Short mmCIF file of C-alpha atoms and ligand atoms in Angstrom, two decimals:
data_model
loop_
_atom_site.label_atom_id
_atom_site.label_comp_id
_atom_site.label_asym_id
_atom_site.label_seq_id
_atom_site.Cartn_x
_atom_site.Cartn_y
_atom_site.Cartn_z
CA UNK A 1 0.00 0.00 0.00
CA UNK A 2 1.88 3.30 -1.11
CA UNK A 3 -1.26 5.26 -0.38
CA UNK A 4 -3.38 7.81 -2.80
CA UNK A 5 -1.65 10.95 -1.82
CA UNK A 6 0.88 10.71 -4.98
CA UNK A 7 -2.25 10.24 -7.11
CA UNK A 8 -3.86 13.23 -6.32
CA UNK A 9 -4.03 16.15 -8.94
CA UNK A 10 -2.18 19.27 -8.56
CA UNK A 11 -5.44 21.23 -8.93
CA UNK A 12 -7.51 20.42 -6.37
CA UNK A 13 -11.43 20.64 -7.52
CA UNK A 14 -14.32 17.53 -7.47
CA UNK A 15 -13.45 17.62 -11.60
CA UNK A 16 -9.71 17.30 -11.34
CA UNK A 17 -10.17 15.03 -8.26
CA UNK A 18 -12.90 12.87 -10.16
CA UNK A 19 -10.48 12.67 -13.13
CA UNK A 20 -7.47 11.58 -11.06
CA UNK A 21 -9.07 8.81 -9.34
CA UNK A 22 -9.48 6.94 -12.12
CA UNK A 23 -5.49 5.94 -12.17
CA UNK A 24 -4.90 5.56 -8.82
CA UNK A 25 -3.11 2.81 -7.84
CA UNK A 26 -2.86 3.34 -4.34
CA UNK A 27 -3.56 -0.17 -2.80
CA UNK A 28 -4.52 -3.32 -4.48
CA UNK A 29 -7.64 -2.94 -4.88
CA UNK A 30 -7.89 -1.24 -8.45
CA UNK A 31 -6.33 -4.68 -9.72
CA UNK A 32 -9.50 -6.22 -10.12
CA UNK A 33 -12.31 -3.93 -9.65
CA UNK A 34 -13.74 -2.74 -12.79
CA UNK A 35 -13.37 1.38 -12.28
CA UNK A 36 -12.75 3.80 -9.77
CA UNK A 37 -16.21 4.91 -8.06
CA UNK A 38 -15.85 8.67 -6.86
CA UNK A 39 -18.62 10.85 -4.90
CA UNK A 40 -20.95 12.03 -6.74
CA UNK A 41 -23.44 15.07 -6.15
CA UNK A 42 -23.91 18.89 -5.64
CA UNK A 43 -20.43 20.69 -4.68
CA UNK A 44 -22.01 22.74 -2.28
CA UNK A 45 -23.88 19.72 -0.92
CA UNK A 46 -25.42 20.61 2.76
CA UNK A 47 -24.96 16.85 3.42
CA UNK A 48 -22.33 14.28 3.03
CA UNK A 49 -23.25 10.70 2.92
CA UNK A 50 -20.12 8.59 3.39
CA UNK A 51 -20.63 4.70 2.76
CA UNK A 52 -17.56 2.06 2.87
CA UNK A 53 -16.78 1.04 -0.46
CA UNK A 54 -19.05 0.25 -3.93
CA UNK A 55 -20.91 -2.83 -4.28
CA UNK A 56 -21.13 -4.94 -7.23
CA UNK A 57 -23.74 -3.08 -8.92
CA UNK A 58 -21.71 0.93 -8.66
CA UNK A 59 -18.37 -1.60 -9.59
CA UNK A 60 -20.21 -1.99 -13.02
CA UNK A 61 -22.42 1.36 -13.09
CA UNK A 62 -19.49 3.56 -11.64
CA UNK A 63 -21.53 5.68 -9.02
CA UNK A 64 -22.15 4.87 -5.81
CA UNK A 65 -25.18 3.80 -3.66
CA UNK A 66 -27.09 2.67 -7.27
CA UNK A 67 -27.71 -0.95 -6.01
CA UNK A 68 -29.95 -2.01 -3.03
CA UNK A 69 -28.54 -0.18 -0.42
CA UNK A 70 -29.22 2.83 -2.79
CA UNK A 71 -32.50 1.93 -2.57
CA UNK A 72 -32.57 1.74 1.12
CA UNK A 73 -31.07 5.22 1.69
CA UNK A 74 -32.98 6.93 -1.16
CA UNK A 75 -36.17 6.03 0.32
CA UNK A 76 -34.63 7.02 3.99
CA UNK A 77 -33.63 10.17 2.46
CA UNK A 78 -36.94 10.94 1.14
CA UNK A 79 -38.68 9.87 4.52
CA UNK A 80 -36.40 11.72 6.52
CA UNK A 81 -37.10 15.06 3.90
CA UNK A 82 -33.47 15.24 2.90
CA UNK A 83 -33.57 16.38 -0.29
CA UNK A 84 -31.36 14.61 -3.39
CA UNK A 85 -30.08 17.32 -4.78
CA UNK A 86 -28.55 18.70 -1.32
CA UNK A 87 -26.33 15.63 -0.85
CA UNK A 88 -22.98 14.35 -1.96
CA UNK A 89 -22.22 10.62 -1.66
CA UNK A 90 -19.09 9.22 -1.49
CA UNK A 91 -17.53 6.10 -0.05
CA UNK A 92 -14.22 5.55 2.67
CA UNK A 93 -12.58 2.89 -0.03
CA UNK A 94 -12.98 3.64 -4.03
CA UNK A 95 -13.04 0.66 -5.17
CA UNK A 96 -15.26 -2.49 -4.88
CA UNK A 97 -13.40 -5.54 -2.85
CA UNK A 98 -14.80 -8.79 -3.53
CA UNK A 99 -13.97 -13.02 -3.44
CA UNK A 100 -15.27 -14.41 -6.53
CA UNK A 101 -17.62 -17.15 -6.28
CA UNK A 102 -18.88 -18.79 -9.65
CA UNK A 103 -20.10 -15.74 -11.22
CA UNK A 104 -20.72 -13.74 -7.85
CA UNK A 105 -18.67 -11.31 -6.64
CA UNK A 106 -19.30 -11.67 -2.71
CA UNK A 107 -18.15 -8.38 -1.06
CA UNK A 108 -15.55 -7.83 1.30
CA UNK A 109 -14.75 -5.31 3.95
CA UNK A 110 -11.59 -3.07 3.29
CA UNK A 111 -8.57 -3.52 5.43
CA UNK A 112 -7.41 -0.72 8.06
CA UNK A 113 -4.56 -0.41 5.10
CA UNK A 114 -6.77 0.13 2.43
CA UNK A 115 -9.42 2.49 4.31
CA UNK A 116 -5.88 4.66 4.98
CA UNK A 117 -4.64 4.25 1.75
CA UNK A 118 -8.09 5.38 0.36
CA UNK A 119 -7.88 8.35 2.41
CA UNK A 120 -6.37 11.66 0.53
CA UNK A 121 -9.37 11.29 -1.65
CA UNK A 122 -11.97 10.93 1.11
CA UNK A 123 -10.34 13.87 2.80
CA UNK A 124 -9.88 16.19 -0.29
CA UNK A 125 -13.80 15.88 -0.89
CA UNK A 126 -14.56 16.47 2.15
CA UNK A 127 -12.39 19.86 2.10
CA UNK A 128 -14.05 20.69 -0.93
CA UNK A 129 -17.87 19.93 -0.28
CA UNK A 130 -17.05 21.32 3.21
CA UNK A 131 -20.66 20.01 4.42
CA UNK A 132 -22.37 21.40 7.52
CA UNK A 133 -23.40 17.77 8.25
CA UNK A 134 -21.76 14.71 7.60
CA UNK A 135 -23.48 11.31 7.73
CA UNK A 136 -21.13 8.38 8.50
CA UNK A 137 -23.14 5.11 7.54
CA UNK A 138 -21.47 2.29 9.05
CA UNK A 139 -17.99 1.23 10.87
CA UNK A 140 -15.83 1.87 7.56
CA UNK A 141 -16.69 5.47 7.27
CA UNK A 142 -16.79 5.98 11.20
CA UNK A 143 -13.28 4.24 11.16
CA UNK A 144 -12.06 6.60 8.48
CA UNK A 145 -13.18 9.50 9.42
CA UNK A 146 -13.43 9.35 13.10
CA UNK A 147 -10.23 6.90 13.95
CA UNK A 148 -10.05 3.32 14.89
CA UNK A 149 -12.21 4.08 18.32
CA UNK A 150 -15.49 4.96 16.44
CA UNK A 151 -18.18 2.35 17.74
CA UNK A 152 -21.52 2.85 15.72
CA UNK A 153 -23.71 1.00 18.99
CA UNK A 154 -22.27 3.66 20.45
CA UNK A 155 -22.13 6.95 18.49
CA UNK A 156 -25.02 6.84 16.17
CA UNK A 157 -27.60 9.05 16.27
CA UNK A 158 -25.95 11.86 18.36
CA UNK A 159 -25.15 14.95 16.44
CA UNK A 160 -20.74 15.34 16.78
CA UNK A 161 -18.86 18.31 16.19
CA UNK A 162 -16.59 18.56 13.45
CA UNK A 163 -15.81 22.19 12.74
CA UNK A 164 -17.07 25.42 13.48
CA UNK A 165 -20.90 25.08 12.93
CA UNK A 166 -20.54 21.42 11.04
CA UNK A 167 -21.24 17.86 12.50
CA UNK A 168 -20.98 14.28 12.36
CA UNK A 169 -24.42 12.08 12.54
CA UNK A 170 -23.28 8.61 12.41
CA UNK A 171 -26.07 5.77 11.66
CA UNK A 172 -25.66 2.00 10.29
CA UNK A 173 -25.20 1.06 6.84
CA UNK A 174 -27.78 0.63 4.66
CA UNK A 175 -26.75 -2.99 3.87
CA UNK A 176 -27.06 -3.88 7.61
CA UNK A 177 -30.38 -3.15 7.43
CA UNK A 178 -31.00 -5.33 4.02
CA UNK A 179 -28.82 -8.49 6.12
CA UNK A 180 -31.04 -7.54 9.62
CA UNK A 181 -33.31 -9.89 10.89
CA UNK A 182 -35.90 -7.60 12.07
CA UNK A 183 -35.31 -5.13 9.06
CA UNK A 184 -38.21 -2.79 9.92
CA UNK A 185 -36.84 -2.02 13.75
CA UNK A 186 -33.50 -1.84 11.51
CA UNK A 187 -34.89 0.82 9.03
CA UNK A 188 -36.89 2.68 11.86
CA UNK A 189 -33.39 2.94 13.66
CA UNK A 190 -31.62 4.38 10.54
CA UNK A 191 -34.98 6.85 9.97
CA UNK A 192 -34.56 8.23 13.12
CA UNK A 193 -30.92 8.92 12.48
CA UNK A 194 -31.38 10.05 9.40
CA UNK A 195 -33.99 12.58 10.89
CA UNK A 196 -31.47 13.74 13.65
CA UNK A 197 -28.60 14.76 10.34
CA UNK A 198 -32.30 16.56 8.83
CA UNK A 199 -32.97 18.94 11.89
CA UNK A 200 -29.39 20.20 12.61
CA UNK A 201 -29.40 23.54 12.06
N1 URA B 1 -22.36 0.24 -0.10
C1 URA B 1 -21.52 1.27 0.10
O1 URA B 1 -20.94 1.44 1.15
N2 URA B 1 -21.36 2.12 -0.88
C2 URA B 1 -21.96 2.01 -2.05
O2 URA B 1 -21.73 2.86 -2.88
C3 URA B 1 -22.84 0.92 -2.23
C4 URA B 1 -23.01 0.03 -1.24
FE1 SF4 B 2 -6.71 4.08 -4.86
FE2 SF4 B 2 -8.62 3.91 -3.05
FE3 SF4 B 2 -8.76 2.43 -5.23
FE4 SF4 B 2 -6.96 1.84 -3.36
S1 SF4 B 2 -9.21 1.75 -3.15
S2 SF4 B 2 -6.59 1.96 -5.57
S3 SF4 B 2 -6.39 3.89 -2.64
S4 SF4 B 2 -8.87 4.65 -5.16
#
């Protein structure tokens, strides 16, 4: 793992940025993913939504949150009156880790390495975006963005400073909820996360 920093542009804007992912070759994990899945949304986004790493489906589509758990936080979203177009989305790791399995592609979680190697781009949008609230769905994006002690059971749902005037919500992933076995008591906990991110001010 040599890390992204070297891969990063010299002019530092979500186009350049975008552009510059595509070749980075910061940890192993561009060797067999198909493309390089970057945030996508409004620059001056009031929200970021910060996943762990793209599925199967944003491997082959190259955006993130297009498969289920899409679904699952686009209707959350939408329940919780968050509106689309005031959200960037972005993952901790840019590219899809998987075992193959026949013709599956089962997903696997990144490494500590690779959520650090990952990081200069994670970091760079998040300078850029500069979002007043932050949404950290699941232990990958708490571990990258809040250090190795981040505990979701512990810190979800509770609004955390970040800057002057900005905060971290963090919540569960959406896929959690799709693997739960009570998924509605799942979804209701992510809602009411979700809703505590909508009412900041
Ligand atoms: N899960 C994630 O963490 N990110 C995606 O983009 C899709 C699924
Ligand atoms: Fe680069 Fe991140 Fe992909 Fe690793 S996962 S190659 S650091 S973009």
């Amino acid at each position: 793992n040599i890390g992204a920093e070297r891969f990063l542009p010299e002019e530092i804007s979500l186009p350049a940025l975008r552009e510059a992912a595509r070749r980075c070759e910061g940890c192993d994990l561009y060797l067999n993913a198909t493309q390089t899945v970057f945030g996508d949304g409004v620059p001056d986004a009031r929200f970021m939504l910060v996943g762990e790493e793209p599925g199967d489906q944003e491997d082959r589509q190259g955006a993130p949150f297009v498969g289920p758990a899409g679904r699952v936080l686009d209707r959350a979203l939408e329940e919780a009156g968050i509106d689309r177009d005031a959200v960037y989305v972005t993952n901790a790791v840019k590219h899809f880790k998987f075992q193959p399995r026949g013709k599956r592609r089962i997903h696997q979680k990144p490494t500590a390495a690779e959520i650090d190697a990952c990081h200069p781009w994670l970091d760079a949008e998040m300078r850029l975006v500069d979002p007043a609230v932050t949404v950290i769905l699941g232990a990958t994006a708490g571990r990258a963005l809040l250090g190795p002690s981040f505990r979701v059971t512990r810190q979800r749902g509770q609004a955390l400073p970040r800057a002057e005037g900005s905060y971290y919500v963090a919540t569960v992933h959406p896929s959690a909820i799709l693997r739960a076995p009570d998924r509605e008591t799942a979804y209701t906990g992510f809602l009411s996360d979700l809703r505590v991110a909508a009412a900041l001010p």
